[in-house]
């Protein structure tokens, strides 16, 4: 289960403080962006509408010129002239001059470059500011249509559009131009619109242009026609309304597009700008805010980490160290980092634990010395009960004149006590320990003929060095507490074997044995301090093995396959360890142990 520690709590607080700020900013940013987009759309619509109205006003003003000219007396006179031949008389020439003057004045009333022409079907002549001449009536009839007509021509390597409007008098002759008395044509080219687009763009617009589906587009003179062409292709697929505000993506860039339809010409005025240009201040503000939030989060995380590493971690280490000290681990030390107060506290803790450890080790060593001295004292003492039984056996055999039994008992007894009372070495070969145990078992076998034993000592094991008097207490425990209390025949097996880097000496008996609970209780007492005499021998064996060979060594108990108790001595060995522990070269027959049976015959075992 996840646990909130000091570091996670600080990080959580920082995140909880930043989340409302982030949510509030995102909401405020979205609101501001929406309002800005609406205001920008409205502003663009107003500006486009105003510009569209200016263009429409100019076009409508130009459209009104033919109606004014139709009511002019000179134009009326011009349409009533009928000539017998193709040559104008003096009055006709003067009339044409006056009409040309009026056409020039009309054209100059507008800042657009326009052209006015008056056609007289009766004279089959056309009059404009620049001159007069004949025209082809049939071709003219084909060009006359209602409303503004747009034609395209190539000028200076670029397409240019010509806007033309034909007005007929009377108006009813529009369907049949041949019946018209007068035809007035007014026209202008797209350069006039381009001039206005250039001025409109110069006022801060991006890329305004006119577009009509199926006709073409009128660009300003500095327009990016390639990009505008791509935009037109997108708009043709999407479709346009009278007023539109669209977002169109071209490549990796999004564009904000505004379009307004001209009711006069049927052309769309379209303006577009990169969305990033409009949103760049907001994007910059967003980046700055997010950088600030991330920076604040990093500062919070760094601050939390510093508090965690500089305060919480040393405190936790100190708490864990005290708990280990409470559990008896006096080897615990705190690592020193930095020069702050916790480093001083750690150094003082280490000094305190070191002094405590030295004190405990000194006491422990003194206790071991006392126990070793007590062991040597016990070794030098003769067990009165064992001594009485042995001499009682000698007395009985002497009365029975069994001199061989008396000699054998005296021989084994002398060797047994000579080994126990003259043992001053810290380590002895395992073969000597096995031989000493054999003396002890020979003595017990003489006293208890029902006792038999088997010793299997490998050549490798016999060369190992172990503390003296660590095997005999195991055998004595098996004889006195396992076999002697029962009436059946007793069997003791002693086996040495090596498994990997560990050596095992196993003592099995078929005696009374112990229950599993009793074995567990006996094993647990081996690692506890001894306060009573009971069990001192086994505890001493266990502690001496661990003292010499490490924590992995010692004494273990389990149920024996023979039915009694199994005692196992375990210790680790290695090539270096064997050399260091003083291995001796085994003799060829060192793994052969000879024992005597109750009848004096030799029993040989490997």
Coordinates of C-alpha atoms in Angstrom, one line a residue:
X1 CA 0.0 0.0 0.0
X2 CA 1.3 3.4 -0.9
X3 CA 2.5 5.4 2.1
X4 CA 2.8 9.2 2.2
X5 CA 6.1 10.1 3.6
X6 CA 7.5 13.6 4.2
X7 CA 8.7 14.0 0.6
X8 CA 5.5 12.9 -1.0
X9 CA 3.5 15.2 1.3
X10 CA 5.6 18.3 0.4
X11 CA 5.3 17.4 -3.3
X12 CA 1.6 16.9 -2.9
X13 CA 1.2 20.3 -1.3
X14 CA 3.1 22.0 -4.1
X15 CA 1.0 20.3 -6.7
X16 CA -2.2 21.1 -4.9
X17 CA -1.2 24.8 -4.8
X18 CA -0.3 24.8 -8.5
X19 CA -3.3 22.9 -9.8
X20 CA -5.9 25.7 -8.9
X21 CA -3.6 28.3 -10.4
X22 CA -3.3 26.3 -13.6
X23 CA -7.0 25.6 -13.9
X24 CA -7.8 29.3 -13.3
X25 CA -5.2 30.4 -15.8
X26 CA -6.4 27.9 -18.4
X27 CA -10.0 29.1 -17.9
X28 CA -9.0 32.7 -18.1
X29 CA -6.9 32.1 -21.1
X30 CA -9.7 30.3 -23.0
X31 CA -12.1 33.1 -22.1
X32 CA -9.7 35.8 -23.2
X33 CA -8.9 33.9 -26.4
X34 CA -12.6 33.5 -27.2
X35 CA -13.3 37.2 -26.5
X36 CA -10.3 38.2 -28.5
X37 CA -11.4 36.0 -31.4
X38 CA -14.9 37.4 -31.4
X39 CA -13.6 41.0 -31.2
X40 CA -11.2 40.3 -34.0
X41 CA -13.8 38.7 -36.2
X42 CA -16.1 41.7 -35.6
X43 CA -13.4 44.2 -36.3
X44 CA -12.4 42.4 -39.4
X45 CA -16.0 42.2 -40.5
X46 CA -16.5 45.9 -39.9
X47 CA -13.3 46.8 -41.8
X48 CA -14.1 44.5 -44.7
X49 CA -17.7 45.8 -44.9
X50 CA -16.5 49.4 -44.9
X51 CA -14.0 48.6 -47.7
X52 CA -16.6 46.7 -49.6
X53 CA -19.0 49.7 -49.3
X54 CA -16.3 52.0 -50.6
X55 CA -15.8 49.8 -53.7
X56 CA -19.6 49.4 -54.1
X57 CA -20.1 53.1 -53.8
X58 CA -17.6 53.8 -56.6
X59 CA -19.2 51.1 -58.8
X60 CA -22.7 52.4 -58.1
X61 CA -21.6 55.9 -58.9
X62 CA -20.1 54.7 -62.2
X63 CA -23.3 52.8 -62.9
X64 CA -25.4 55.9 -62.6
X65 CA -23.5 57.8 -65.3
X66 CA -25.4 56.3 -68.2
X67 CA -28.7 57.3 -66.7
X68 CA -27.5 60.9 -66.5
X69 CA -26.2 60.9 -70.0
X70 CA -29.4 59.5 -71.5
X71 CA -31.2 62.6 -70.3
X72 CA -28.6 65.0 -71.7
X73 CA -29.9 67.1 -74.6
X74 CA -26.8 66.6 -76.8
X75 CA -27.0 62.8 -76.3
X76 CA -30.7 63.0 -77.1
X77 CA -29.9 65.0 -80.3
X78 CA -27.2 62.5 -81.2
X79 CA -29.6 59.6 -81.2
X80 CA -32.0 61.5 -83.5
X81 CA -29.6 62.2 -86.3
X82 CA -30.2 60.4 -89.5
X83 CA -27.7 60.8 -92.3
X84 CA -28.1 60.1 -96.0
X85 CA -24.4 59.1 -96.2
X86 CA -21.6 58.1 -93.7
X87 CA -20.1 61.6 -93.5
X88 CA -21.1 63.9 -90.6
X89 CA -21.9 67.5 -91.4
X90 CA -20.6 70.5 -89.4
X91 CA -23.4 70.4 -86.9
X92 CA -22.9 66.7 -86.3
X93 CA -19.2 67.2 -85.8
X94 CA -19.9 70.0 -83.2
X95 CA -22.4 67.7 -81.5
X96 CA -19.8 64.9 -81.2
X97 CA -17.3 67.4 -79.8
X98 CA -19.7 68.5 -77.1
X99 CA -20.5 64.9 -76.2
X100 CA -16.8 64.0 -75.9
X101 CA -16.3 67.0 -73.6
X102 CA -19.1 65.8 -71.4
X103 CA -17.8 62.3 -71.4
X104 CA -14.4 63.6 -70.3
X105 CA -16.0 65.6 -67.5
X106 CA -18.0 62.6 -66.3
X107 CA -15.0 60.4 -66.2
X108 CA -12.9 62.9 -64.3
X109 CA -15.5 63.1 -61.6
X110 CA -14.3 59.8 -60.3
X111 CA -10.8 58.8 -59.0
X112 CA -11.1 55.5 -60.9
X113 CA -9.8 55.1 -64.4
X114 CA -13.0 54.5 -66.4
X115 CA -14.2 54.6 -70.0
X116 CA -17.6 55.9 -71.4
X117 CA -18.8 55.2 -74.9
X118 CA -22.1 56.2 -76.6
X119 CA -23.4 54.1 -79.4
X120 CA -25.9 55.5 -81.9
X121 CA -27.6 52.8 -83.9
X122 CA -29.1 55.3 -86.3
X123 CA -25.6 56.6 -87.2
X124 CA -23.8 53.3 -86.6
X125 CA -21.2 55.3 -84.8
X126 CA -19.7 55.2 -81.3
X127 CA -18.4 58.3 -79.5
X128 CA -15.9 58.2 -76.6
X129 CA -13.6 60.8 -75.0
X130 CA -10.8 59.8 -77.2
X131 CA -12.6 59.8 -80.6
X132 CA -15.5 58.6 -82.7
X133 CA -15.9 55.9 -85.3
X134 CA -18.0 53.1 -86.8
X135 CA -18.8 49.9 -84.9
X136 CA -20.2 46.4 -85.8
X137 CA -23.8 46.3 -84.6
X138 CA -24.0 42.5 -84.7
X139 CA -20.9 42.0 -82.5
X140 CA -22.2 44.7 -80.1
X141 CA -25.5 42.9 -79.8
X142 CA -23.7 39.8 -78.7
X143 CA -21.9 41.6 -75.9
X144 CA -24.9 43.4 -74.5
X145 CA -26.3 41.6 -71.3
X146 CA -27.9 42.8 -68.2
X147 CA -25.7 43.9 -65.3
X148 CA -22.0 44.1 -65.0
X149 CA -20.0 41.9 -67.4
X150 CA -16.5 40.7 -66.6
X151 CA -13.9 39.8 -69.2
X152 CA -10.3 38.8 -68.8
X153 CA -7.4 40.1 -70.7
X154 CA -3.6 39.6 -70.5
X155 CA -1.7 42.8 -69.7
X156 CA 2.0 43.1 -68.9
X157 CA 2.2 39.3 -68.3
X158 CA -0.6 39.3 -65.8
X159 CA -4.3 38.7 -66.0
X160 CA -6.5 41.7 -65.8
X161 CA -10.3 41.9 -65.5
X162 CA -12.5 44.4 -67.5
X163 CA -15.8 45.3 -65.9
X164 CA -18.4 46.6 -68.4
X165 CA -22.0 47.8 -68.0
X166 CA -24.4 48.4 -71.0
X167 CA -27.4 50.8 -70.6
X168 CA -29.9 51.0 -73.4
X169 CA -32.5 53.7 -74.2
X170 CA -35.3 52.9 -74.1
X171 CA -34.8 50.3 -71.3
X172 CA -37.3 48.0 -72.8
X173 CA -35.0 47.3 -75.7
X174 CA -32.6 45.4 -73.5
X175 CA -33.9 42.1 -74.9
X176 CA -33.6 43.4 -78.5
X177 CA -30.7 45.7 -78.8
X178 CA -31.4 46.4 -82.5
X179 CA -34.4 48.5 -81.5
X180 CA -32.4 50.7 -79.1
X181 CA -32.0 54.4 -79.8
X182 CA -28.9 54.9 -77.7
X183 CA -26.5 52.4 -76.1
X184 CA -24.1 53.7 -73.4
X185 CA -21.2 51.6 -72.2
X186 CA -19.2 52.3 -69.1
X187 CA -16.2 50.2 -68.1
X188 CA -13.2 50.1 -65.8
X189 CA -10.5 47.5 -65.2
X190 CA -9.4 45.7 -62.1
X191 CA -6.4 48.0 -61.6
X192 CA -8.7 50.4 -59.8
X193 CA -9.7 47.7 -57.3
X194 CA -6.0 46.7 -57.0
X195 CA -5.2 50.3 -56.0
X196 CA -7.8 50.2 -53.2
X197 CA -6.6 46.7 -52.1
X198 CA -3.0 48.0 -51.9
X199 CA -4.1 50.9 -49.7
X200 CA -6.3 48.6 -47.7
X201 CA -3.3 46.3 -47.1
X202 CA -1.1 49.2 -46.3
X203 CA -3.5 50.1 -43.5
X204 CA -2.5 46.9 -41.6
X205 CA -4.4 44.2 -43.4
X206 CA -2.6 41.0 -44.3
X207 CA -3.6 39.6 -47.7
X208 CA -7.0 41.0 -49.0
X209 CA -8.2 39.9 -52.4
X210 CA -11.4 39.6 -54.5
X211 CA -12.6 36.3 -55.6
X212 CA -15.6 35.0 -57.7
X213 CA -16.0 31.4 -58.4
X214 CA -15.7 30.5 -62.1
X215 CA -14.2 33.9 -62.9
X216 CA -11.0 34.4 -60.9
X217 CA -9.3 36.5 -58.3
X218 CA -8.1 40.0 -58.0
X219 CA -5.0 40.2 -55.8
X220 CA -3.2 43.2 -54.4
X221 CA 0.1 43.8 -56.1
X222 CA 2.2 42.3 -53.3
X223 CA 0.1 39.3 -52.6
X224 CA 1.4 35.8 -52.1
X225 CA -0.6 34.4 -55.1
X226 CA 0.5 30.8 -54.5
X227 CA -0.7 30.8 -50.9
X228 CA -3.9 32.6 -51.9
X229 CA -4.5 30.1 -54.6
X230 CA -4.2 27.2 -52.1
X231 CA -6.6 29.1 -49.8
X232 CA -9.1 29.5 -52.7
X233 CA -8.9 25.7 -53.4
X234 CA -9.8 25.0 -49.7
X235 CA -12.6 27.6 -49.7
X236 CA -14.1 26.1 -52.9
X237 CA -14.4 22.8 -51.2
X238 CA -15.8 24.2 -48.0
X239 CA -18.2 26.6 -49.6
X240 CA -18.8 30.3 -48.7
X241 CA -21.7 32.2 -47.3
X242 CA -22.4 36.0 -47.5
X243 CA -20.4 36.5 -44.4
X244 CA -17.9 33.9 -43.2
X245 CA -15.3 33.5 -40.5
X246 CA -13.3 30.4 -41.0
X247 CA -10.1 28.7 -39.9
X248 CA -8.3 27.0 -42.7
X249 CA -5.2 24.9 -42.3
X250 CA -2.7 25.0 -45.1
X251 CA 0.3 22.8 -44.5
X252 CA 1.4 23.2 -40.9
X253 CA -0.1 26.7 -40.6
X254 CA -3.6 27.7 -39.7
X255 CA -5.2 30.8 -41.1
X256 CA -8.1 32.9 -39.9
X257 CA -10.2 33.8 -43.0
X258 CA -12.9 36.5 -43.2
X259 CA -15.1 36.8 -46.3
X260 CA -17.8 39.3 -47.2
X261 CA -20.0 39.0 -50.4
X262 CA -20.6 42.2 -52.6
X263 CA -24.2 42.4 -53.6
X264 CA -23.3 44.8 -56.4
X265 CA -20.7 42.7 -58.2
X266 CA -21.2 39.2 -56.7
X267 CA -17.5 39.0 -55.8
X268 CA -16.2 38.0 -52.3
X269 CA -13.8 40.3 -50.5
X270 CA -11.5 37.8 -48.7
X271 CA -8.9 38.6 -46.1
X272 CA -6.8 36.1 -44.2
X273 CA -3.9 36.1 -41.7
X274 CA -1.9 33.4 -39.9
X275 CA -3.6 32.4 -36.7
X276 CA -0.2 32.4 -35.0
X277 CA 0.2 36.1 -35.7
X278 CA -3.0 36.9 -33.9
X279 CA -2.3 34.4 -31.1
X280 CA 1.4 34.9 -30.8
X281 CA 1.0 37.3 -27.8
X282 CA -1.3 34.9 -26.1
X283 CA 1.0 32.0 -26.9
X284 CA 4.0 33.9 -25.6
X285 CA 2.0 34.7 -22.4
X286 CA 1.0 31.0 -22.1
X287 CA 4.6 29.8 -22.6
X288 CA 5.8 32.3 -20.0
X289 CA 3.1 31.1 -17.6
X290 CA 3.8 27.4 -18.2
X291 CA 7.5 28.0 -17.8
X292 CA 6.8 29.8 -14.5
X293 CA 4.6 26.9 -13.4
X294 CA 7.2 24.3 -14.3
X295 CA 9.9 26.4 -12.7
X296 CA 7.8 26.7 -9.5
X297 CA 7.1 23.0 -9.6
X298 CA 10.8 22.3 -10.0
X299 CA 11.7 24.7 -7.2
X300 CA 9.1 23.0 -5.0
X301 CA 10.4 19.5 -5.9
X302 CA 14.0 20.6 -5.3
X303 CA 13.0 22.2 -2.0
X304 CA 11.1 19.0 -1.0
X305 CA 14.0 16.9 -2.0
X306 CA 16.4 19.0 0.0
X307 CA 14.1 18.8 3.0
X308 CA 13.8 15.0 2.4
X309 CA 17.5 14.4 1.9
X310 CA 18.8 16.9 4.5
X311 CA 16.2 16.4 7.2
X312 CA 14.0 13.4 6.9
X313 CA 16.6 10.9 5.6
X314 CA 19.1 11.6 8.4
X315 CA 16.2 11.4 11.0
X316 CA 15.1 8.1 9.5
X317 CA 18.6 6.8 9.4
X318 CA 19.1 7.8 13.0
X319 CA 15.8 6.1 14.0
X320 CA 16.7 2.9 12.1
X321 CA 20.1 2.9 13.7
X322 CA 18.6 3.3 17.2
X323 CA 16.2 0.4 16.4
X324 CA 19.2 -1.8 15.3
X325 CA 21.0 -0.8 18.4
X326 CA 18.0 -1.7 20.5
X327 CA 18.0 -5.2 18.8
X328 CA 21.6 -5.7 19.8
X329 CA 23.4 -4.7 16.6
X330 CA 26.3 -2.8 18.0
X331 CA 28.1 -2.8 14.6
X332 CA 25.7 -0.2 13.2
X333 CA 27.2 3.0 12.0
X334 CA 25.8 6.1 10.3
X335 CA 27.5 7.5 7.2
X336 CA 28.8 11.1 7.5
X337 CA 27.7 13.5 4.8
X338 CA 28.3 17.2 4.7
X339 CA 29.1 19.4 7.7
X340 CA 25.6 20.3 8.9
X341 CA 24.1 19.5 12.3
X342 CA 23.0 16.0 11.3
X343 CA 26.6 15.1 10.4
X344 CA 27.7 16.2 13.9
X345 CA 24.8 14.2 15.4
X346 CA 25.8 11.1 13.3
X347 CA 29.4 11.4 14.4
X348 CA 28.4 11.6 18.0
X349 CA 26.1 8.6 17.5
X350 CA 28.9 6.6 15.9
X351 CA 31.2 7.5 18.8
X352 CA 28.6 6.4 21.3
X353 CA 27.9 3.1 19.6
X354 CA 31.6 2.5 19.2
X355 CA 32.2 3.0 22.9
X356 CA 29.2 0.7 23.7
X357 CA 30.5 -1.9 21.3
X358 CA 34.0 -1.8 22.7
X359 CA 32.5 -2.2 26.2
X360 CA 30.3 -5.1 25.2
X361 CA 33.1 -6.8 23.3
X362 CA 35.4 -6.4 26.3
X363 CA 32.8 -7.9 28.6
X364 CA 32.1 -10.6 26.1
X365 CA 35.8 -11.5 25.7
X366 CA 36.2 -11.5 29.5
X367 CA 33.2 -13.9 29.7
X368 CA 34.8 -16.1 27.1
X369 CA 38.0 -16.1 29.0
X370 CA 36.2 -17.0 32.2
X371 CA 34.3 -19.8 30.4
X372 CA 37.5 -21.1 28.8
X373 CA 39.2 -21.1 32.2
X374 CA 36.2 -22.9 33.6
X375 CA 36.4 -25.4 30.8
X376 CA 40.0 -26.0 31.4
X377 CA 39.2 -26.4 35.1
X378 CA 36.5 -28.9 34.2
X379 CA 38.9 -30.7 31.9
X380 CA 41.4 -31.0 34.7
X381 CA 38.8 -32.4 37.2
X382 CA 37.9 -36.1 37.3
X383 CA 34.2 -36.8 37.2
X384 CA 33.7 -38.6 40.5
X385 CA 30.8 -40.7 39.3
X386 CA 32.6 -41.7 36.1
X387 CA 35.8 -42.4 38.0
X388 CA 33.9 -44.5 40.6
X389 CA 32.2 -46.6 37.9
X390 CA 35.5 -47.2 36.1
X391 CA 37.3 -48.4 39.3
X392 CA 34.3 -50.4 40.3
X393 CA 34.5 -52.2 36.9
X394 CA 38.3 -52.8 37.5
X395 CA 37.6 -54.2 41.0
X396 CA 35.0 -56.5 39.7
X397 CA 37.2 -57.8 36.8
X398 CA 40.1 -58.3 39.3
X399 CA 37.9 -60.4 41.5
X400 CA 36.9 -62.4 38.5
X401 CA 40.6 -62.6 37.5
X402 CA 39.9 -61.1 34.1
X403 CA 43.2 -59.5 33.9
X404 CA 42.8 -58.5 30.2
X405 CA 39.7 -56.5 31.0
X406 CA 41.5 -54.8 33.9
X407 CA 44.4 -53.9 31.6
X408 CA 42.2 -52.6 28.8
X409 CA 40.1 -50.5 31.2
X410 CA 43.2 -49.0 32.8
X411 CA 44.9 -48.4 29.4
X412 CA 41.8 -46.6 28.0
X413 CA 41.2 -44.7 31.2
X414 CA 44.8 -43.5 31.4
X415 CA 44.7 -42.3 27.8
X416 CA 41.3 -40.6 28.3
X417 CA 42.4 -38.6 31.3
X418 CA 45.8 -37.8 29.9
X419 CA 44.0 -36.2 26.9
X420 CA 41.6 -34.2 29.1
X421 CA 44.1 -33.0 31.7
X422 CA 47.0 -32.1 29.3
X423 CA 45.1 -30.2 26.6
X424 CA 46.6 -26.8 26.1
X425 CA 46.3 -26.3 22.4
X426 CA 43.6 -24.1 20.9
X427 CA 43.1 -26.4 17.8
X428 CA 43.8 -30.1 17.4
X429 CA 43.5 -32.5 14.4
X430 CA 40.1 -34.0 14.1
X431 CA 41.8 -37.5 14.0
X432 CA 42.9 -36.9 17.6
X433 CA 39.4 -35.9 18.7
X434 CA 38.1 -39.1 17.1
X435 CA 40.7 -41.2 18.8
X436 CA 39.9 -39.5 22.1
X437 CA 36.2 -40.3 21.6
X438 CA 37.1 -43.9 20.8
X439 CA 38.8 -44.2 24.2
X440 CA 35.7 -42.8 25.9
X441 CA 33.4 -45.3 24.0
X442 CA 35.8 -48.2 24.7
X443 CA 35.4 -47.4 28.4
X444 CA 31.6 -47.1 28.2
X445 CA 31.5 -50.3 26.1
X446 CA 33.3 -52.2 28.9
X447 CA 30.8 -50.9 31.4
X448 CA 27.8 -51.6 29.0
X449 CA 28.5 -54.6 26.8
X450 CA 25.1 -53.8 25.0
X451 CA 26.7 -50.7 23.5
X452 CA 28.2 -50.8 20.0
X453 CA 29.6 -48.0 18.0
X454 CA 30.7 -47.3 14.4
X455 CA 33.1 -44.5 13.4
X456 CA 33.5 -43.4 9.8
X457 CA 36.3 -40.8 9.5
X458 CA 37.3 -39.7 6.0
X459 CA 40.9 -38.9 5.1
X460 CA 40.0 -35.3 4.4
X461 CA 38.2 -34.8 7.6
X462 CA 40.9 -36.3 9.8
X463 CA 43.3 -33.6 8.6
X464 CA 41.1 -30.7 9.7
X465 CA 41.8 -28.7 12.9
X466 CA 39.0 -28.1 15.4
X467 CA 38.9 -26.9 19.0
X468 CA 39.6 -29.7 21.5
X469 CA 36.9 -31.5 23.4
X470 CA 34.0 -30.6 21.1
X471 CA 33.1 -34.1 19.9
X472 CA 33.2 -36.0 23.3
X473 CA 30.4 -33.9 24.9
X474 CA 28.1 -35.0 22.0
X475 CA 29.0 -38.7 22.5
X476 CA 28.7 -38.4 26.2
X477 CA 25.3 -36.8 25.9
X478 CA 24.2 -39.7 23.6
X479 CA 25.5 -42.3 26.1
X480 CA 24.2 -40.8 29.4
X481 CA 20.9 -39.3 28.2
X482 CA 20.0 -41.6 25.3
X483 CA 21.3 -45.1 25.7
X484 CA 22.0 -45.7 29.4
X485 CA 18.4 -45.0 30.6
X486 CA 17.0 -47.7 28.3
X487 CA 17.5 -51.5 28.6
X488 CA 17.8 -52.3 24.8
X489 CA 21.1 -52.5 22.9
X490 CA 22.6 -49.1 22.2
X491 CA 24.1 -48.0 18.9
X492 CA 26.2 -44.9 18.2
X493 CA 27.3 -43.9 14.7
X494 CA 29.9 -41.2 14.1
X495 CA 30.3 -39.9 10.6
X496 CA 32.2 -37.1 8.9
X497 CA 31.4 -35.8 5.5
X498 CA 32.1 -32.8 3.3
X499 CA 29.3 -31.0 1.3
X500 CA 30.6 -28.1 -0.8
X501 CA 32.5 -25.7 1.5
X502 CA 31.1 -27.2 4.7
X503 CA 32.2 -30.0 6.8
X504 CA 29.7 -32.0 9.0
X505 CA 30.5 -34.3 11.9
X506 CA 27.3 -36.4 12.7
X507 CA 26.6 -38.3 15.9
X508 CA 23.6 -40.6 15.7
X509 CA 22.2 -42.8 18.5
X510 CA 19.2 -45.1 19.0
X511 CA 18.5 -43.9 22.5
X512 CA 15.4 -42.3 24.0
X513 CA 15.8 -39.2 21.8
X514 CA 13.7 -36.0 22.1
X515 CA 10.5 -34.7 20.6
X516 CA 10.5 -32.0 17.9
X517 CA 9.4 -29.4 20.4
X518 CA 12.2 -30.4 22.8
X519 CA 14.8 -30.3 20.0
X520 CA 13.6 -26.8 19.0
X521 CA 13.8 -25.6 22.6
X522 CA 17.3 -27.2 23.0
X523 CA 18.5 -25.5 19.8
X524 CA 17.2 -22.1 20.9
X525 CA 19.2 -22.3 24.2
X526 CA 22.5 -22.5 22.3
X527 CA 22.4 -18.8 21.2
X528 CA 21.3 -17.5 24.6
X529 CA 23.6 -16.7 27.5
X530 CA 24.1 -19.6 30.0
X531 CA 23.1 -18.8 33.5
X532 CA 22.9 -22.3 34.9
X533 CA 25.1 -25.3 35.0
X534 CA 22.6 -27.4 33.1
X535 CA 23.4 -27.6 29.4
X536 CA 26.8 -25.8 29.7
X537 CA 28.7 -28.5 27.8
X538 CA 26.7 -28.3 24.6
X539 CA 26.4 -24.5 24.8
X540 CA 30.2 -24.3 25.2
X541 CA 30.8 -26.5 22.1
X542 CA 28.4 -24.4 20.1
X543 CA 30.0 -21.1 21.1
X544 CA 33.6 -22.3 20.6
X545 CA 32.8 -23.5 17.1
X546 CA 31.2 -20.1 16.2
X547 CA 34.2 -18.3 17.8
X548 CA 36.7 -20.2 15.6
X549 CA 34.8 -20.6 12.4
X550 CA 32.2 -17.8 12.2
X551 CA 28.5 -17.4 12.5
X552 CA 27.7 -20.2 10.1
X553 CA 29.4 -22.8 12.3
X554 CA 27.9 -24.5 15.4
X555 CA 25.9 -27.3 16.8
X556 CA 22.5 -28.5 15.3
X557 CA 20.0 -31.2 16.5
X558 CA 17.4 -33.3 14.7
X559 CA 15.8 -36.7 14.8
X560 CA 18.2 -39.5 14.1
X561 CA 17.5 -42.2 11.4
X562 CA 18.4 -44.7 14.2
X563 CA 15.5 -43.6 16.3
X564 CA 17.3 -41.4 18.8
X565 CA 18.8 -38.0 18.6
X566 CA 21.2 -36.7 15.9
X567 CA 23.8 -34.1 16.9
X568 CA 25.7 -32.3 14.0
X569 CA 28.8 -30.2 14.2
X570 CA 29.0 -27.9 11.2
X571 CA 31.8 -25.5 10.1
X572 CA 32.9 -24.0 6.8
X573 CA 36.2 -24.9 5.1
X574 CA 38.0 -23.6 2.0
X575 CA 41.4 -24.1 0.3
X576 CA 42.7 -20.9 2.0
X577 CA 40.8 -21.7 5.2
X578 CA 42.2 -25.2 5.3
X579 CA 45.7 -23.9 5.0
X580 CA 45.1 -21.2 7.5
X581 CA 43.5 -23.7 9.9
X582 CA 46.6 -25.8 9.8
X583 CA 45.7 -28.8 7.8
X584 CA 48.0 -31.7 8.2
X585 CA 48.9 -34.4 5.7
X586 CA 46.8 -37.5 6.4
X587 CA 48.5 -40.9 6.6
X588 CA 47.3 -43.5 4.2
X589 CA 45.4 -45.3 6.9
X590 CA 44.1 -42.3 8.8
X591 CA 40.5 -43.1 7.8
X592 CA 40.6 -46.5 9.5
X593 CA 39.4 -46.7 13.1
X594 CA 39.7 -49.9 15.1
X595 CA 37.5 -50.6 18.1
X596 CA 37.1 -53.5 20.5
X597 CA 33.9 -55.4 21.0
X598 CA 32.7 -56.6 24.4
X599 CA 34.5 -59.9 23.9
X600 CA 37.9 -58.3 23.1
X601 CA 37.8 -58.8 19.3
X602 CA 38.8 -56.0 17.0
X603 CA 36.1 -54.1 15.0
X604 CA 37.5 -52.2 12.0
X605 CA 35.4 -49.4 10.4
X606 CA 36.0 -46.7 7.7

